[in-house]
XYZ file of C-alpha atoms in Angstrom:
87
model
C -12.971 -2.877 -19.371
C -11.488 -2.538 -15.871
C -8.225 -4.327 -15.314
C -7.971 -6.387 -12.146
C -5.038 -5.408 -9.950
C -2.254 -7.955 -10.008
C -2.069 -9.663 -6.625
C 1.071 -10.862 -4.983
C 0.835 -14.604 -4.291
C 0.533 -15.358 -0.576
C 3.807 -17.316 -0.699
C 5.664 -14.195 -1.827
C 4.324 -11.838 0.840
C 6.506 -10.304 3.497
C 5.554 -9.571 7.088
C 7.387 -7.805 9.875
C 7.386 -9.805 13.081
C 7.560 -7.460 16.026
C 7.446 -9.959 18.884
C 6.583 -13.509 19.956
C 5.195 -13.721 23.461
C 3.810 -16.456 25.698
C 0.755 -14.514 26.901
C -1.953 -13.163 24.619
C -2.411 -10.140 26.877
C 1.250 -9.203 26.348
C 0.903 -9.641 22.581
C -2.206 -7.442 22.602
C -0.222 -4.793 24.501
C 2.551 -4.860 21.892
C -0.081 -4.601 19.151
C -1.489 -1.491 20.824
C 2.011 0.032 21.033
C 2.661 -0.692 17.343
C -0.636 0.990 16.446
C 0.386 3.991 18.576
C 3.506 4.181 16.371
C 1.263 4.962 13.401
C 0.024 1.647 12.016
C -3.654 0.741 11.660
C -5.519 -2.064 13.397
C -5.905 -3.804 10.033
C -2.109 -3.857 9.576
C -1.163 -5.308 12.969
C -2.164 -8.850 13.916
C -1.728 -11.176 16.846
C -1.411 -14.748 15.560
C -1.187 -17.948 17.597
C 2.043 -19.849 16.984
C 3.598 -23.126 18.031
C 4.608 -23.788 21.635
C 1.916 -21.506 23.063
C 3.418 -18.308 21.667
C 1.577 -15.366 20.132
C 3.240 -13.568 17.241
C 2.679 -9.868 16.655
C 2.998 -9.229 12.922
C 2.609 -6.236 10.673
C 1.703 -6.473 7.008
C 1.534 -8.036 4.545
C 3.949 -6.047 2.408
C 4.107 -6.436 -1.364
C 7.885 -6.489 -1.542
C 11.098 -6.944 0.409
C 12.046 -3.262 0.267
C 8.912 -1.967 1.979
C 9.000 -4.685 4.657
C 12.689 -4.011 5.340
C 12.050 -0.269 5.608
C 9.268 -0.791 8.186
C 11.353 -3.315 10.160
C 14.211 -0.794 10.313
C 11.821 1.918 11.530
C 10.507 -0.351 14.289
C 14.021 -1.496 15.283
C 15.131 2.121 15.607
C 12.164 2.761 17.890
C 10.731 0.635 20.668
C 10.953 -2.739 18.919
C 14.627 -3.752 18.490
C 13.726 -7.389 17.756
C 11.610 -6.655 14.647
C 12.512 -8.659 11.540
C 11.150 -9.541 8.098
C 9.365 -12.877 7.617
C 8.791 -14.373 4.160
C 5.675 -16.521 3.873
């Protein structure tokens, strides 16, 4: 019988936050730039946040190591403010 893949609980997932911006158009522009860096549309999201901000996030990642590695790659490139978020 097939074995169902073990899923990481949502609370244990890691994301890389690339930016938090006040205008959705700016967030969409950052999303496009992140995709140009080699990530797919399914991996990069623009999420509304408190205080009228829009968060650009990449993920989710199954573990801390992979999220940290991607954050470091983005920081070394055009996104020096990238950091890992645990949710």
